[in-house]
Amino acid sequence: MTNMRLTVTCISFLTALSLSLGGCSSAVPTPTSATPTFYQSLTSDSASVDPVAARDMISVYRRNNGLPTLTIDPALQAEARAQVDAMARANEVSHTLRGSLASRVSRATAVENVSAGYHTLAEAFSGWRESKPHNANMLNPQARRMGIATAYVAGSKYKVFWALVMTD
């Protein structure tokens, strides 16, 4: 009788334990199916490129090519923002709307990718990688710092303007 009581008690305990653990599993957050930052559309007034995601994407590409990673530089972020805003206002892709890059950034090494029409970071990165001059800029061995910005213009044929500035 004692063994039977012990067995019933153990089964009751294990059943209660499994039910309580089952209840705990619903409290554990499930992963969200949110779109990764580099695939998020930038075709809205409230959207802007994530500089950390851009830095990470470009830095991995650079590391795969034997080059050092980049850091985000606040001054270069401001420069990229000013350039992309000027392009958006003019509805034109240009390196010289605000003067030459050399006149805007006083560094020994300064390179700039400007473009428009890419709606996601992944599209911009892929387009730059496929363009010899833009790719050479991303793989500039002297580059150590970067700034990147986007601007959305609803009425433009391009929709999204891009500026990436990299320096030593």
Coordinates of C-alpha atoms in Angstrom, one line a residue:
M1 CA 0.0 0.0 0.0
T2 CA 2.9 2.3 0.8
N3 CA 4.5 1.7 -2.6
M4 CA 1.2 2.4 -4.3
R5 CA 0.7 5.6 -2.4
L6 CA 4.3 6.6 -3.3
T7 CA 3.7 5.8 -7.0
V8 CA 0.4 7.8 -7.1
T9 CA 2.2 10.7 -5.3
C10 CA 5.1 10.6 -7.7
I11 CA 2.8 10.5 -10.7
S12 CA 0.7 13.3 -9.4
F13 CA 3.8 15.4 -8.7
L14 CA 5.3 14.7 -12.2
T15 CA 1.9 15.5 -13.8
A16 CA 1.7 18.8 -11.9
L17 CA 5.3 19.6 -12.8
S18 CA 4.8 18.9 -16.5
L19 CA 1.7 21.1 -16.5
S20 CA 3.4 23.9 -14.8
L21 CA 6.4 23.7 -17.1
G22 CA 4.1 23.6 -20.1
G23 CA 2.5 26.8 -18.8
C24 CA 6.0 28.4 -18.6
S25 CA 6.8 27.7 -22.2
S26 CA 4.1 30.1 -23.3
A27 CA 5.7 32.8 -21.3
V28 CA 9.0 32.5 -23.3
P29 CA 9.0 35.0 -26.1
T30 CA 8.9 33.6 -29.6
P31 CA 11.2 35.0 -32.3
T32 CA 9.5 37.7 -34.4
S33 CA 9.4 37.4 -38.1
A34 CA 10.4 41.1 -38.5
T35 CA 12.2 42.0 -41.7
P36 CA 16.0 42.4 -41.2
T37 CA 17.1 46.0 -41.3
F38 CA 19.0 45.7 -44.5
Y39 CA 15.8 44.5 -46.3
Q40 CA 13.5 47.1 -44.9
S41 CA 12.1 49.5 -47.4
L42 CA 13.2 53.1 -47.1
T43 CA 10.4 54.5 -49.2
S44 CA 8.7 56.6 -46.6
D45 CA 9.3 59.9 -44.9
S46 CA 10.0 58.2 -41.5
A47 CA 12.5 55.7 -42.9
S48 CA 16.2 56.1 -42.8
V49 CA 19.1 53.8 -43.3
D50 CA 20.5 52.1 -40.2
P51 CA 24.1 53.1 -40.0
V52 CA 25.1 50.2 -37.8
A53 CA 23.6 47.7 -40.2
A54 CA 25.4 49.5 -43.1
R55 CA 28.7 49.5 -41.2
D56 CA 28.4 45.8 -40.4
M57 CA 27.5 44.9 -43.9
I58 CA 30.3 46.8 -45.5
S59 CA 32.8 45.8 -42.8
V60 CA 32.1 42.1 -43.3
Y61 CA 32.6 42.6 -47.1
R62 CA 35.9 44.4 -46.3
R63 CA 37.1 41.7 -43.9
N64 CA 36.3 39.0 -46.5
N65 CA 38.7 41.0 -48.8
G66 CA 41.4 41.3 -46.1
L67 CA 40.7 44.9 -45.1
P68 CA 39.9 46.4 -41.7
T69 CA 36.4 47.1 -40.5
L70 CA 34.9 50.6 -40.3
T71 CA 33.6 52.7 -37.5
I72 CA 30.8 55.2 -37.7
D73 CA 32.0 58.8 -37.5
P74 CA 29.5 61.4 -36.4
A75 CA 31.1 64.1 -38.6
L76 CA 30.9 61.8 -41.6
Q77 CA 27.3 61.0 -40.7
A78 CA 26.5 64.7 -40.8
E79 CA 28.4 65.1 -44.1
A80 CA 26.5 62.2 -45.7
R81 CA 23.2 63.7 -44.4
A82 CA 24.0 67.1 -45.9
Q83 CA 25.0 65.6 -49.2
V84 CA 21.9 63.4 -49.5
D85 CA 19.6 66.2 -48.5
A86 CA 21.2 68.4 -51.2
M87 CA 20.6 65.7 -53.8
A88 CA 17.1 65.2 -52.7
R89 CA 16.3 68.9 -52.9
A90 CA 17.8 69.1 -56.4
N91 CA 16.3 65.7 -57.4
E92 CA 19.8 64.9 -58.8
V93 CA 22.5 62.4 -58.1
S94 CA 25.8 64.4 -57.8
H95 CA 29.1 64.5 -56.0
T96 CA 29.4 68.2 -56.5
L97 CA 26.1 69.9 -55.5
R98 CA 27.8 71.3 -52.3
G99 CA 31.3 71.5 -53.8
S100 CA 33.9 68.7 -54.3
L101 CA 34.4 66.0 -51.8
A102 CA 37.9 67.3 -51.1
S103 CA 36.4 70.7 -50.2
R104 CA 33.8 69.1 -47.9
V105 CA 36.0 66.6 -46.2
S106 CA 39.6 67.5 -45.3
R107 CA 41.2 64.1 -44.9
A108 CA 44.1 62.5 -46.8
T109 CA 41.8 59.7 -48.0
A110 CA 38.1 60.5 -48.7
V111 CA 35.8 58.5 -51.0
E112 CA 32.1 58.9 -51.6
N113 CA 29.4 56.7 -53.1
V114 CA 26.3 58.7 -54.1
S115 CA 23.3 57.0 -55.8
A116 CA 19.6 56.9 -56.0
G117 CA 16.8 54.4 -56.7
Y118 CA 17.8 51.7 -54.3
H119 CA 14.9 51.1 -51.9
T120 CA 16.8 49.0 -49.3
L121 CA 20.3 48.8 -47.9
A122 CA 20.7 45.4 -49.4
E123 CA 19.9 46.8 -52.9
A124 CA 22.3 49.7 -52.4
F125 CA 25.1 47.5 -51.2
S126 CA 24.6 45.0 -54.1
G127 CA 24.5 47.9 -56.6
W128 CA 27.7 49.4 -55.2
R129 CA 29.4 46.1 -55.2
E130 CA 28.6 45.6 -58.9
S131 CA 29.8 49.0 -59.9
K132 CA 33.6 49.1 -60.3
P133 CA 34.1 52.7 -59.0
H134 CA 31.7 52.2 -56.0
N135 CA 33.1 48.8 -55.2
A136 CA 36.7 50.3 -55.2
N137 CA 35.5 52.9 -52.7
M138 CA 34.0 50.3 -50.4
L139 CA 37.3 48.4 -50.6
N140 CA 39.6 51.4 -50.2
P141 CA 42.4 50.0 -48.0
Q142 CA 42.9 53.4 -46.2
A143 CA 39.3 53.7 -45.2
R144 CA 38.7 53.4 -41.4
R145 CA 35.6 55.6 -40.8
M146 CA 32.3 56.1 -42.5
G147 CA 29.0 58.0 -42.6
I148 CA 25.9 57.0 -44.5
A149 CA 22.5 58.6 -45.0
T150 CA 19.4 58.3 -47.1
A151 CA 16.6 60.7 -48.1
Y152 CA 13.2 59.8 -49.4
V153 CA 11.4 62.0 -52.0
A154 CA 7.9 60.8 -52.8
G155 CA 7.6 62.7 -56.1
S156 CA 11.0 61.7 -57.4
K157 CA 11.6 59.0 -60.0
Y158 CA 14.4 57.8 -57.7
K159 CA 12.4 57.8 -54.4
V160 CA 15.5 57.2 -52.2
F161 CA 18.8 59.0 -52.5
W162 CA 22.0 57.6 -50.9
A163 CA 25.3 59.0 -49.7
L164 CA 28.2 57.0 -48.2
V165 CA 31.3 58.8 -47.2
M166 CA 34.5 56.9 -46.1
T167 CA 37.8 58.3 -44.9
D168 CA 41.0 57.3 -43.3

